[in-house]
Amino acid sequence: MISYDNIEVTFGDHVAIPDLNLTIEEGEFFTLLGPSGCGKTTALRTLAGFIEPSRGEIYIDGKPATNLPSEKRRVGMVFQNYALFPSMSVGENIAFGLAVKKTKKDETKRLVAEIADQVELTADQLEKNVSELSGGQQQRVAIARALVLKPRILLLDEPLSNLDAKLRVQLREQLKNLQSDLGITTVYVTHDQEEALTMSDRIAVFNKGVVEQVGTPADIYDRSATPFVCTFIGAINTLSDDTLRRLSSGGGSTLDPDGPAYVRLEKVLLRRPAASEGYIHLDGIVEKRSYHGAYSTYVIDSHGSKLRAMVTENGGSPLVEGSAAELYIDPASILQY
Ligand SMILES: Nc1ncnc2c1ncn2[C@@H]1O[C@H](COP(=O)(O)OP(=O)(O)O)[C@@H](O)[C@H]1O
Ligand SMILES: [Mg+2]
């Protein structure tokens, strides 16, 4: 178990993290999510022991670790830019930490082979120079280099951000599988909400050094705790005062007619749902349709207010621009603060 207990981190007179309190459970895949500059890397490096907090205590395994040097914390760290040694072979890179610890040759060989197998690097690839490998393979070398030392905690700082979109999705899955096979407590930093939602057991959403919400992916997405979380975590409609008034008089009596209020794009339905009881009905005109293959997004003009809807059409006939649209919204899906 890891805890941040009233952690403050300052750089000169800039307070990067004012008062961080978080608990990460054993074996958990825990993600620090937020926009660039919100303090994710700072929080991670403080846990790793590379940054000394100006106040508070870090606990690892329930014991105070704030004064432990980094090498005594048994953390493995992986960076966005891999930080591999370019003149060494893949195998030498993975073995680097073992060499520092003066591990015996045959033991090193065995450990490197074992971890290479786990991250799906072949014996052939171990002999190559790192520069001969693709970005995705290099990142797997960096992960192997961290894991070969059998850390208690794996720390990953935007490890997939330098890869192209398709590879990123593949590696996401591999990394998640590896983590659950090993059961290693993992703290993962990303600014990518989809990455956080697909990989994490729990997520902490950061805004300007402050955690706005901690929860499961479903908590964060469906039950966003603050306007910042709900607008950061995915596409969403901000309802105009007029739309909100029409929704609250049209059946959403539990809604507060004074905003702000938000509804996710896929919660705005363009066909009457099979069980439509409780849904509020609005009318409008299709202003624009954008085709995305797996789904389409629509902009609907409803009495002068724009609402966006995301629809999987499954071969059904799409609504044409300029035609009338019927909107159905479950008031329970509207987020209000
Ligand atoms: N070594 C440093 N010196 C001064 N300011 C820093 C340093 N590292 C980070 N910061 C500042 O602290 C804030 C948080 O940075 P960082 O943790 O890198 O954010 P993130 O990883 O979320 O993008 C930013 O305002 C950044 O400019
Ligand atoms: Mg960062």
Coordinates of C-alpha atoms and ligand atoms in Angstrom, one line a residue:
M1 CA 0.0 0.0 0.0
I2 CA 1.2 3.5 -0.9
S3 CA 0.0 6.8 0.6
Y4 CA 0.6 10.4 -0.1
D5 CA -0.1 12.1 3.1
N6 CA -0.5 15.9 3.0
I7 CA 2.2 16.1 0.3
E8 CA 3.3 19.6 -0.8
V9 CA 5.8 20.1 -3.6
T10 CA 7.2 23.5 -4.5
F11 CA 9.7 24.7 -7.1
G12 CA 11.1 28.0 -5.8
D13 CA 8.0 30.0 -5.0
H14 CA 5.8 28.0 -7.4
V15 CA 3.5 25.5 -5.6
A16 CA 3.2 22.6 -8.0
I17 CA 1.2 20.4 -5.5
P18 CA -0.4 22.1 -2.6
D19 CA -1.7 19.2 -0.5
L20 CA -1.9 15.7 -2.0
N21 CA -3.7 12.9 -0.2
L22 CA -4.0 9.5 -2.0
T23 CA -3.9 5.9 -1.1
I24 CA -3.0 3.2 -3.7
E25 CA -3.8 -0.4 -2.8
E26 CA -1.6 -3.4 -3.2
G27 CA -1.7 -4.8 -6.8
E28 CA -3.7 -1.9 -8.1
F29 CA -3.3 -0.3 -11.5
F30 CA -3.7 3.4 -10.4
T31 CA -3.6 6.2 -12.9
L32 CA -2.8 9.9 -12.4
L33 CA -4.8 11.7 -15.2
G34 CA -4.9 15.3 -16.1
P35 CA -3.8 17.9 -18.7
S36 CA -0.2 18.9 -19.3
G37 CA 1.3 20.8 -16.4
C38 CA -1.1 19.7 -13.7
G39 CA 1.5 18.0 -11.6
K40 CA 1.3 14.3 -12.6
T41 CA 5.1 13.8 -13.2
T42 CA 5.9 15.7 -10.1
A43 CA 3.6 13.4 -8.0
L44 CA 5.2 10.3 -9.6
R45 CA 8.8 11.5 -9.1
T46 CA 8.0 12.4 -5.5
L47 CA 6.9 8.8 -5.0
A48 CA 10.1 7.5 -6.8
G49 CA 12.2 9.6 -4.5
F50 CA 13.6 12.0 -7.2
I51 CA 11.8 15.0 -5.8
E52 CA 11.7 15.9 -2.1
P53 CA 8.4 17.2 -0.9
S54 CA 8.4 20.4 1.1
R55 CA 5.8 19.0 3.5
G56 CA 4.0 15.7 4.2
E57 CA 4.9 12.1 4.2
I58 CA 5.1 9.3 1.6
Y59 CA 4.3 5.8 2.9
I60 CA 5.3 2.6 1.0
D61 CA 4.1 -0.7 2.5
G62 CA 2.6 1.4 5.3
K63 CA 6.1 2.6 6.3
P64 CA 7.3 6.2 6.1
A65 CA 9.5 6.4 3.0
T66 CA 10.0 10.2 2.5
N67 CA 13.6 10.0 3.7
L68 CA 14.4 6.8 1.9
P69 CA 16.8 7.2 -1.1
S70 CA 15.2 6.3 -4.4
E71 CA 17.2 3.0 -4.7
K72 CA 15.8 1.8 -1.4
R73 CA 12.2 2.2 -2.4
R74 CA 12.2 -0.7 -4.9
V75 CA 10.4 1.3 -7.6
G76 CA 10.9 0.6 -11.3
M77 CA 10.4 3.6 -13.5
V78 CA 9.6 3.9 -17.3
F79 CA 9.6 7.2 -19.2
Q80 CA 7.9 8.5 -22.3
N81 CA 11.2 8.8 -24.2
Y82 CA 12.3 5.3 -23.1
A83 CA 15.7 6.6 -21.9
L84 CA 17.6 3.6 -23.2
F85 CA 21.3 3.5 -23.7
P86 CA 21.8 3.8 -27.4
S87 CA 25.2 2.2 -27.7
M88 CA 24.2 -1.0 -25.9
S89 CA 22.3 -4.1 -27.1
V90 CA 18.8 -4.8 -26.1
G91 CA 20.0 -7.5 -23.7
E92 CA 22.6 -5.2 -22.1
N93 CA 20.0 -2.5 -21.6
I94 CA 17.7 -4.9 -19.8
A95 CA 20.6 -6.2 -17.7
F96 CA 21.9 -2.8 -16.8
G97 CA 20.5 -2.6 -13.3
L98 CA 21.6 -6.2 -12.6
A99 CA 25.1 -5.3 -13.6
V100 CA 25.1 -2.4 -11.2
K101 CA 24.0 -4.8 -8.5
K102 CA 26.8 -7.1 -9.5
T103 CA 24.5 -10.0 -10.2
K104 CA 26.3 -13.2 -11.4
K105 CA 26.5 -13.8 -15.1
D106 CA 24.3 -16.9 -15.4
E107 CA 21.7 -15.5 -13.0
T108 CA 21.6 -12.3 -15.1
K109 CA 21.1 -14.4 -18.3
R110 CA 18.3 -16.3 -16.7
L111 CA 16.5 -13.2 -15.4
V112 CA 16.9 -11.3 -18.7
A113 CA 15.5 -14.3 -20.7
E114 CA 12.6 -14.6 -18.3
I115 CA 11.6 -11.0 -18.5
A116 CA 12.2 -10.8 -22.3
D117 CA 9.7 -13.6 -22.7
Q118 CA 7.1 -11.8 -20.5
V119 CA 7.3 -8.6 -22.6
E120 CA 7.4 -10.6 -25.8
L121 CA 11.0 -9.8 -27.0
T122 CA 12.7 -12.7 -28.9
A123 CA 16.2 -14.0 -28.3
D124 CA 17.2 -12.5 -31.6
Q125 CA 16.0 -9.1 -30.6
L126 CA 18.1 -9.3 -27.4
E127 CA 21.2 -9.4 -29.5
K128 CA 20.3 -6.3 -31.6
N129 CA 21.2 -2.7 -30.9
V130 CA 18.3 -0.8 -29.4
S131 CA 18.3 1.6 -32.4
E132 CA 17.4 -1.3 -34.7
L133 CA 14.1 -1.8 -32.8
S134 CA 10.8 0.0 -33.4
G135 CA 9.4 2.5 -30.9
G136 CA 7.0 0.0 -29.5
Q137 CA 9.7 -2.6 -29.1
Q138 CA 12.0 0.0 -27.5
Q139 CA 9.3 0.8 -25.0
R140 CA 9.0 -2.9 -24.1
V141 CA 12.8 -3.0 -23.5
A142 CA 12.4 -0.1 -21.1
I143 CA 9.6 -1.9 -19.3
A144 CA 11.7 -5.1 -19.1
R145 CA 14.7 -3.1 -17.8
A146 CA 12.5 -1.8 -15.0
L147 CA 10.8 -5.2 -14.2
V148 CA 14.0 -7.3 -14.3
L149 CA 14.9 -5.8 -10.9
K150 CA 11.7 -7.1 -9.4
P151 CA 10.5 -3.8 -8.1
R152 CA 7.6 -3.6 -5.6
I153 CA 6.0 -0.8 -7.5
L154 CA 6.1 0.0 -11.2
L155 CA 5.9 3.7 -12.2
L156 CA 5.1 4.7 -15.8
D157 CA 5.2 8.3 -17.0
E158 CA 3.3 8.6 -20.3
P159 CA 5.0 5.4 -21.6
L160 CA 2.9 5.2 -24.8
S161 CA 2.7 8.9 -25.7
N162 CA 5.5 8.7 -28.3
L163 CA 3.9 5.9 -30.3
D164 CA 1.4 6.1 -33.1
A165 CA -2.3 5.6 -32.4
K166 CA -2.7 1.9 -33.5
L167 CA 0.4 0.7 -31.7
R168 CA -0.6 2.7 -28.6
V169 CA -3.8 0.7 -28.4
Q170 CA -2.0 -2.6 -28.9
L171 CA 0.6 -1.8 -26.2
R172 CA -2.1 -0.6 -23.8
E173 CA -3.5 -4.1 -23.9
Q174 CA -0.2 -5.9 -23.6
L175 CA 0.9 -3.7 -20.7
K176 CA -2.4 -4.1 -18.9
N177 CA -2.2 -7.9 -19.3
L178 CA 1.4 -8.0 -18.1
Q179 CA 0.5 -5.9 -15.1
S180 CA -2.4 -8.2 -14.1
D181 CA -0.3 -11.3 -14.7
L182 CA 2.5 -10.0 -12.4
G183 CA 0.1 -8.4 -10.0
I184 CA 2.5 -5.5 -9.5
T185 CA 1.3 -2.3 -7.9
T186 CA 1.4 0.2 -10.8
V187 CA 1.2 4.0 -10.9
Y188 CA 0.6 5.2 -14.4
V189 CA 0.7 8.8 -15.6
T190 CA -1.2 9.9 -18.7
H191 CA -3.1 12.9 -20.2
D192 CA -5.1 10.5 -22.4
Q193 CA -8.5 9.9 -20.9
E194 CA -9.2 6.8 -23.0
E195 CA -6.0 5.2 -21.9
A196 CA -6.9 5.9 -18.3
L197 CA -10.4 4.5 -18.7
T198 CA -9.4 1.3 -20.4
M199 CA -6.4 0.4 -18.3
S200 CA -7.0 1.5 -14.7
D201 CA -8.5 0.0 -11.6
R202 CA -8.8 3.5 -10.3
I203 CA -8.0 7.0 -11.5
A204 CA -7.1 10.2 -9.8
V205 CA -8.0 13.3 -11.9
F206 CA -5.6 16.2 -11.4
N207 CA -6.3 19.8 -12.1
K208 CA -3.6 22.4 -11.2
G209 CA -1.9 20.1 -8.7
V210 CA -5.2 19.3 -6.9
V211 CA -7.0 15.9 -7.2
E212 CA -10.6 16.6 -8.2
Q213 CA -11.8 13.0 -8.0
V214 CA -10.6 9.5 -7.3
G215 CA -12.6 6.6 -8.5
T216 CA -13.1 3.7 -10.8
P217 CA -13.3 4.5 -14.6
A218 CA -17.1 4.2 -14.4
D219 CA -17.2 6.6 -11.4
I220 CA -15.1 9.1 -13.2
Y221 CA -17.0 8.9 -16.5
D222 CA -20.7 8.4 -15.4
R223 CA -20.5 10.1 -12.0
S224 CA -18.0 12.9 -12.6
A225 CA -17.6 14.8 -9.4
T226 CA -16.9 18.2 -10.7
P227 CA -17.4 20.3 -13.9
F228 CA -13.6 20.0 -14.6
V229 CA -13.7 16.2 -14.4
C230 CA -16.8 15.9 -16.6
T231 CA -15.6 18.2 -19.3
F232 CA -12.0 16.7 -19.3
I233 CA -13.0 13.0 -19.4
G234 CA -14.8 12.9 -22.7
A235 CA -17.0 14.8 -25.2
I236 CA -19.9 16.4 -23.4
N237 CA -22.7 19.0 -24.1
T238 CA -22.9 22.0 -21.8
L239 CA -26.6 22.7 -21.7
S240 CA -27.8 26.2 -22.3
D241 CA -30.1 27.9 -19.7
D242 CA -33.0 27.6 -22.2
T243 CA -32.5 23.9 -22.9
L244 CA -32.2 23.2 -19.2
R245 CA -35.4 25.1 -18.5
R246 CA -37.2 23.1 -21.2
L247 CA -35.8 19.9 -19.9
S248 CA -36.9 20.6 -16.3
S249 CA -40.4 21.7 -17.3
G250 CA -40.6 18.8 -19.8
G251 CA -40.4 16.1 -17.1
G252 CA -37.0 16.6 -15.5
S253 CA -38.5 17.9 -12.3
T254 CA -35.5 16.8 -10.3
L255 CA -33.2 19.0 -12.3
D256 CA -32.0 22.3 -11.0
P257 CA -33.1 24.9 -13.6
D258 CA -30.0 27.0 -12.7
G259 CA -27.0 25.6 -14.5
P260 CA -24.4 24.5 -15.1
A261 CA -25.6 21.1 -16.5
Y262 CA -23.9 18.6 -18.8
V263 CA -24.9 15.6 -20.8
R264 CA -22.6 13.2 -22.7
L265 CA -23.1 12.9 -26.4
E266 CA -24.1 9.2 -26.4
K267 CA -26.8 10.0 -23.8
V268 CA -28.6 12.2 -26.3
L269 CA -30.7 9.7 -28.2
L270 CA -32.1 10.4 -31.7
R271 CA -34.7 7.6 -31.6
R272 CA -37.3 6.8 -28.9
P273 CA -35.7 4.1 -26.7
A274 CA -37.6 0.9 -26.2
A275 CA -38.3 1.7 -22.6
S276 CA -38.8 5.4 -22.9
E277 CA -40.5 6.0 -19.5
G278 CA -38.9 8.9 -17.7
Y279 CA -37.1 10.2 -20.8
I280 CA -37.6 13.8 -21.7
H281 CA -38.4 14.7 -25.3
L282 CA -37.1 17.7 -27.2
D283 CA -37.4 18.6 -30.8
G284 CA -35.0 20.2 -33.2
I285 CA -33.5 20.3 -36.6
V286 CA -30.4 18.3 -37.8
E287 CA -27.8 21.0 -38.5
K288 CA -24.8 18.7 -39.3
R289 CA -23.9 15.1 -39.4
S290 CA -20.3 13.8 -39.3
Y291 CA -19.6 10.2 -40.2
H292 CA -16.9 8.4 -38.2
G293 CA -17.3 4.9 -39.5
A294 CA -18.2 3.1 -36.2
Y295 CA -20.5 6.0 -35.2
S296 CA -21.8 9.4 -36.4
T297 CA -22.1 12.6 -34.5
Y298 CA -24.9 15.1 -35.0
V299 CA -25.3 18.7 -34.2
I300 CA -29.0 19.4 -33.5
D301 CA -30.4 22.9 -33.3
S302 CA -33.1 22.8 -30.6
H303 CA -34.9 26.1 -30.4
G304 CA -31.7 28.0 -30.9
S305 CA -29.5 25.9 -28.6
K306 CA -27.0 23.4 -30.1
L307 CA -26.9 19.8 -28.8
R308 CA -24.5 17.2 -30.0
A309 CA -25.4 13.5 -30.2
M310 CA -23.3 10.4 -30.9
V311 CA -25.1 7.5 -32.5
T312 CA -24.1 4.1 -33.7
E313 CA -26.3 3.7 -36.8
N314 CA -25.8 0.0 -37.4
G315 CA -26.8 0.3 -41.0
G316 CA -30.1 2.1 -40.1
S317 CA -30.9 5.2 -42.2
P318 CA -29.1 8.3 -41.0
L319 CA -30.9 11.6 -40.3
V320 CA -30.4 14.0 -43.1
E321 CA -29.1 17.5 -42.6
G322 CA -32.0 20.0 -42.5
S323 CA -34.6 17.4 -41.4
A324 CA -36.6 17.3 -38.1
A325 CA -35.0 15.5 -35.2
E326 CA -36.6 14.1 -32.0
L327 CA -34.3 14.0 -29.0
Y328 CA -34.7 11.7 -25.9
I329 CA -32.7 12.3 -22.8
D330 CA -32.9 10.4 -19.5
P331 CA -32.7 13.2 -16.8
A332 CA -30.6 10.8 -14.7
S333 CA -27.8 11.1 -17.2
I334 CA -27.6 14.8 -16.8
L335 CA -24.7 15.9 -14.6
Q336 CA -25.3 18.9 -12.4
Y337 CA -23.2 20.6 -9.7
Ligands
LIG1 N1 12.0 21.1 -12.1 C1 11.1 22.0 -12.1 N2 11.3 23.3 -11.9 C2 10.4 24.2 -11.9 N3 9.1 24.0 -12.1 C3 8.7 22.7 -12.4 C4 9.7 21.7 -12.4 N4 9.1 20.5 -12.7 C5 7.8 20.8 -12.9 N5 7.6 22.2 -12.7 C6 6.2 22.9 -12.8 O1 5.3 22.2 -12.0 C7 4.1 22.0 -12.6 C8 3.7 20.6 -12.8 O2 4.6 20.0 -13.7 P1 4.5 18.4 -14.1 O3 4.5 17.6 -12.9 O4 5.7 18.2 -15.0 O5 3.1 18.3 -14.9 P2 2.6 17.2 -15.8 O6 3.4 16.0 -15.7 O7 1.2 17.0 -15.3 O8 2.6 17.7 -17.2 C9 4.2 22.8 -13.9 O9 3.7 24.1 -13.7 C10 5.7 22.8 -14.2 O10 6.0 23.9 -15.0
MG2 MG 4.5 14.9 -17.2

